mmCIF file of C-alpha atoms in Angstrom:
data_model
loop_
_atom_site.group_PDB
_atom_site.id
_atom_site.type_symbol
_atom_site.label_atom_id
_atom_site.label_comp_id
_atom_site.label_asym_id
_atom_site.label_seq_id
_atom_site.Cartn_x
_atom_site.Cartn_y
_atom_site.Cartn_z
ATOM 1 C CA UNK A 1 -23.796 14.427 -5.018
ATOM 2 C CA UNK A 2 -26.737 15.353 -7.127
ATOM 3 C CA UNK A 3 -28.110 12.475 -6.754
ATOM 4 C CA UNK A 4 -28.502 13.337 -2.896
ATOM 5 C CA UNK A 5 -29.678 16.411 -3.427
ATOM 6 C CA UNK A 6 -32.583 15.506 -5.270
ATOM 7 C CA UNK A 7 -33.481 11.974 -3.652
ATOM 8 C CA UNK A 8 -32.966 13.371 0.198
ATOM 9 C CA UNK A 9 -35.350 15.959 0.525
ATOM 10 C CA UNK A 10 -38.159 13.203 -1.393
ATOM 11 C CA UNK A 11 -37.250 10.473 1.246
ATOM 12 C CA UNK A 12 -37.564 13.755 4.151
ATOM 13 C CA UNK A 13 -41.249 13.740 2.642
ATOM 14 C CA UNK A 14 -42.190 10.014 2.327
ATOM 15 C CA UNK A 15 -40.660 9.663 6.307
ATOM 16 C CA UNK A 16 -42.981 12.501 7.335
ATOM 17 C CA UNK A 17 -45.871 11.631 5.431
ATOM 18 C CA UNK A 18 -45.824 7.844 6.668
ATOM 19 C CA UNK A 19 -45.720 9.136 10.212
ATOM 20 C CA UNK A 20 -48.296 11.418 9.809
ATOM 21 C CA UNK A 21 -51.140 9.144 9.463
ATOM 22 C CA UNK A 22 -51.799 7.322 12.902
ATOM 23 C CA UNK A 23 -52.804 3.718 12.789
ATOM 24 C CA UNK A 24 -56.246 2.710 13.061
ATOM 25 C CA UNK A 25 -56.000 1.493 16.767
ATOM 26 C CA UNK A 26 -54.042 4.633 17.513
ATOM 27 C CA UNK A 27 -56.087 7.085 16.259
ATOM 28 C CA UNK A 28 -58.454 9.500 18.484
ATOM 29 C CA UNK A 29 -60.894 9.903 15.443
ATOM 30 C CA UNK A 30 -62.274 8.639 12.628
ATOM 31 C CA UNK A 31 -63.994 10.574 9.635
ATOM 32 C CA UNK A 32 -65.752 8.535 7.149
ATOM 33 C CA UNK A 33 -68.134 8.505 3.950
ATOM 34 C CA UNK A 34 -68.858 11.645 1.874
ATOM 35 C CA UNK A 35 -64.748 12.938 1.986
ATOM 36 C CA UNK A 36 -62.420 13.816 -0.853
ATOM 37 C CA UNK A 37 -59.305 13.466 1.557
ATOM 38 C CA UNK A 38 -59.110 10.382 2.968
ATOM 39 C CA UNK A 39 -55.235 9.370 4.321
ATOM 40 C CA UNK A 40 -55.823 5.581 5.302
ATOM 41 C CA UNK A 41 -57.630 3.768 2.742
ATOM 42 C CA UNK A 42 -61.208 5.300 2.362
ATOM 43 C CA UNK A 43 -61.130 7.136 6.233
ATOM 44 C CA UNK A 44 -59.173 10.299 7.442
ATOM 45 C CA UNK A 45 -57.727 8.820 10.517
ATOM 46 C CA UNK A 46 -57.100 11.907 13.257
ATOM 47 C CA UNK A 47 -54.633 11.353 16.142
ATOM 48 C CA UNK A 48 -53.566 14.069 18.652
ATOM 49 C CA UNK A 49 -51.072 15.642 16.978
ATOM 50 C CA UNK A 50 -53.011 16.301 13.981
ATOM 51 C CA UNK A 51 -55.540 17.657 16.160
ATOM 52 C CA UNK A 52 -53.418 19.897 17.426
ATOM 53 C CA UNK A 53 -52.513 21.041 14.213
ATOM 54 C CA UNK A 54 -55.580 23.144 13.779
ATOM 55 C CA UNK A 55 -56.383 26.163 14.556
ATOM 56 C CA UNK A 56 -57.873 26.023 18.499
ATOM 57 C CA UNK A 57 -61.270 28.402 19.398
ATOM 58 C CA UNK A 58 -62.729 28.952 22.755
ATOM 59 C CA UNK A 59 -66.208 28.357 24.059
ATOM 60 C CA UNK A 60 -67.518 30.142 26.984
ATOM 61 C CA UNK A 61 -71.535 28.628 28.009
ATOM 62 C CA UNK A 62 -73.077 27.250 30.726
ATOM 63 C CA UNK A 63 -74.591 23.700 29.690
ATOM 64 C CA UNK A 64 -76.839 20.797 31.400
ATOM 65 C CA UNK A 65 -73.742 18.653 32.465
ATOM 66 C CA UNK A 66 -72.279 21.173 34.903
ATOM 67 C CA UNK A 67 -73.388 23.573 37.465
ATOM 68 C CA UNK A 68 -71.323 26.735 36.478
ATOM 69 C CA UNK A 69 -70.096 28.548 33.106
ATOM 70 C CA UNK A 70 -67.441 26.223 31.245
ATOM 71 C CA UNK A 71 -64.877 27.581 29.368
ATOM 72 C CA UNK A 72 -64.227 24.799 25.982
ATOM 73 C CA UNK A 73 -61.386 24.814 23.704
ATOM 74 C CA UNK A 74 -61.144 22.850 20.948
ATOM 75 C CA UNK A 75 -61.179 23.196 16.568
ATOM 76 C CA UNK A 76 -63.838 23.913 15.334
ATOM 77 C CA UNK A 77 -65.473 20.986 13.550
ATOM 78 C CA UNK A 78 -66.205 22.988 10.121
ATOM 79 C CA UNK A 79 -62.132 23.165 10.090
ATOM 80 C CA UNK A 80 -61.825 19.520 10.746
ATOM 81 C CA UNK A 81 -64.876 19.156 7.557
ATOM 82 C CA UNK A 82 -62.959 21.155 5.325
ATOM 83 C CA UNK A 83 -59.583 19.369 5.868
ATOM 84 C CA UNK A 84 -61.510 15.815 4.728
ATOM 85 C CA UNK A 85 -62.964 17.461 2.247
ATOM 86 C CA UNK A 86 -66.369 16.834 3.359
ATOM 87 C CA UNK A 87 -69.367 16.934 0.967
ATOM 88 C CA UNK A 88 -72.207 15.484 2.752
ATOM 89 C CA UNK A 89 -75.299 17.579 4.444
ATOM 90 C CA UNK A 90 -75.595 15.147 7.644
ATOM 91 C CA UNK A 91 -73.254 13.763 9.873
ATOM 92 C CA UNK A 92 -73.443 10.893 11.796
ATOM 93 C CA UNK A 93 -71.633 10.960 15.211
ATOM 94 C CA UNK A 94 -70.340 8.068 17.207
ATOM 95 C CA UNK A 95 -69.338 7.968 21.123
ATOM 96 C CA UNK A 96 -66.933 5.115 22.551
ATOM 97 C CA UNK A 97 -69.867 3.627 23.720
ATOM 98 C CA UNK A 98 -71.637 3.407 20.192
ATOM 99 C CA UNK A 99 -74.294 5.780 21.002
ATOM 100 C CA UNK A 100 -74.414 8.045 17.866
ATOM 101 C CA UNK A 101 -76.450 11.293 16.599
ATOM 102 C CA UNK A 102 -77.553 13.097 13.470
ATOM 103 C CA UNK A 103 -75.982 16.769 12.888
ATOM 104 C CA UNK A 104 -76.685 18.750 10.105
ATOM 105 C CA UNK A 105 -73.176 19.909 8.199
ATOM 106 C CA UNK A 106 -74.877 23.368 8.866
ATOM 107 C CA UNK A 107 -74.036 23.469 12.413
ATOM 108 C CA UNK A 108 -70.628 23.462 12.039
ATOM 109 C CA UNK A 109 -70.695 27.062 10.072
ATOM 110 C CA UNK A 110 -73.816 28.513 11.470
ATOM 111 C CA UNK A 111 -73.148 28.117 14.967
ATOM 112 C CA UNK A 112 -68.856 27.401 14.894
ATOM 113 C CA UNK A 113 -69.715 24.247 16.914
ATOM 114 C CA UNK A 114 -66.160 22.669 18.435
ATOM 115 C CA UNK A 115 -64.687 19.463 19.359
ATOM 116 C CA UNK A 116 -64.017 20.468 22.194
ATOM 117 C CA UNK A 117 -60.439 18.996 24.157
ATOM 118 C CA UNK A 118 -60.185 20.842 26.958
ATOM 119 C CA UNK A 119 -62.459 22.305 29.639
ATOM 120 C CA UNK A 120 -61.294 25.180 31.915
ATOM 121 C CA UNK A 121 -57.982 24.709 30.525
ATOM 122 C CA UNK A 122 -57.304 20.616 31.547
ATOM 123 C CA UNK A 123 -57.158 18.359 28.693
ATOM 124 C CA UNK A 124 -60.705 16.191 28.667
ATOM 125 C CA UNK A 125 -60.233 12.148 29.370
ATOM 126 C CA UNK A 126 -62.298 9.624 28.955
ATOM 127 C CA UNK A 127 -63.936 10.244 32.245
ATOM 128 C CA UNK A 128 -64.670 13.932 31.593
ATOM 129 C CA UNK A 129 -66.583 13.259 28.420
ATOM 130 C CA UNK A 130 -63.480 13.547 26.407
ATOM 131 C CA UNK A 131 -61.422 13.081 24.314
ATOM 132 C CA UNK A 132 -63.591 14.922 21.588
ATOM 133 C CA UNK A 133 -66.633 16.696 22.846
ATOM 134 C CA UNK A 134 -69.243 18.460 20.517
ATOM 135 C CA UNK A 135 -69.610 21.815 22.074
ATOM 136 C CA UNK A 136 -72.611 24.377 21.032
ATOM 137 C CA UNK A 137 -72.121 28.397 22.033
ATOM 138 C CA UNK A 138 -75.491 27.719 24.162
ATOM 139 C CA UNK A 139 -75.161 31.147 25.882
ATOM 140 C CA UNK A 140 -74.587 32.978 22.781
ATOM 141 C CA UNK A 141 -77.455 31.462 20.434
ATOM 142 C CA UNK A 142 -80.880 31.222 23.011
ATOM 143 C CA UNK A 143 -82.316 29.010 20.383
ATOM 144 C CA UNK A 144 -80.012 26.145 21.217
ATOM 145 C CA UNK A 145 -81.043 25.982 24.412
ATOM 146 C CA UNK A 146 -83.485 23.382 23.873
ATOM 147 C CA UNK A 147 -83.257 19.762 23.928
ATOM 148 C CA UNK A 148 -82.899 18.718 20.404
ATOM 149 C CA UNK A 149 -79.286 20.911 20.290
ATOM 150 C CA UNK A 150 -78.381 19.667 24.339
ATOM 151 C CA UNK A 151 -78.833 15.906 22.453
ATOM 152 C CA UNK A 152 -76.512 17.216 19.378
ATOM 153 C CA UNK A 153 -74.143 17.826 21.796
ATOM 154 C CA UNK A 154 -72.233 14.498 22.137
ATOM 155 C CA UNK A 155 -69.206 13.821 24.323
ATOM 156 C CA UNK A 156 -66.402 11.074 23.831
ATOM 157 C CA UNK A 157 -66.742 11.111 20.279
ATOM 158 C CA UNK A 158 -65.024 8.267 17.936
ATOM 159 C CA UNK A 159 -66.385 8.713 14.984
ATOM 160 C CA UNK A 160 -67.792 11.089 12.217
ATOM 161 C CA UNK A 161 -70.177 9.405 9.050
ATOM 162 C CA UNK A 162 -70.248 12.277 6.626
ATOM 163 C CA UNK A 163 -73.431 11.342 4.440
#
């Protein structure tokens, strides 16, 4: 009996922990380099679920892709940063495609920048520039309105290089 009562609740916690890392052809995201929590070898693999796991923010801006005001909801990437642990003061970030661009770290605080998974309230696909979009508050901050941030702001994102 005590035996069960000590050993159950550890294999509870080895079950859960095994499912919550997503294989590496499952997962929506991958965060590599400069990270201090990785949970599949040296990466932090990100699937859905884990996604939805943090906290959500909303984006309101008009931006170059679309004719009207957007409303963006997503994390907020300095959330996802501090969950890997990230260290590094550029990231390097990767589309489906393999086009990639350089964001500084500071982004993420100084503007609360998103990963955006939703627009107008439907869930973003492949075809919409989803599943992760980087999202800038363009209306709120007139100095992103420019072309170096509109270039920052990459859609169908795979991958995250923390350097």
């Amino acid at each position: 009996m005590r035996f069960t009562l000590y050993v159950a609740p550890l294999l509870v916690a080895l079950c859960g922990a095994a499912q919550a890392t997503p294989s590496p052809d499952s997962a929506l995201l991958k965060v590599e380099g400069a990270i201090t929590q990785p949970n599949y070898q040296q990466l932090a693999l990100w699937d859905s679920a884990m996604l939805d796991q943090l906290p959500e923010y909303e984006i309101k801006t008009h931006t170059p892709w679309y004719d009207e005001e957007k409303t963006f909801r997503g994390p907020r990437l300095s959330d996802l940063l501090a969950k890997v642990g990230a260290s590094g003061k550029l990231l390097t970030i990767t589309a489906l495609n393999d086009y990639s661009v350089q964001v500084p770290t500071s982004d993420a605080r100084q503007y609360e920048v998103i990963l955006a998974r939703s627009i107008d309230g439907k869930p973003l696909s492949v075809r919409d520039k989803g599943p992760l979009f980087l999202i800038y508050p363009f209306d709120q901050y007139p100095e992103l309105r420019n072309k170096l941030y509109y270039g920052r702001a990459i859609w169908q994102i795979s991958q995250i290089k923390v350097e």
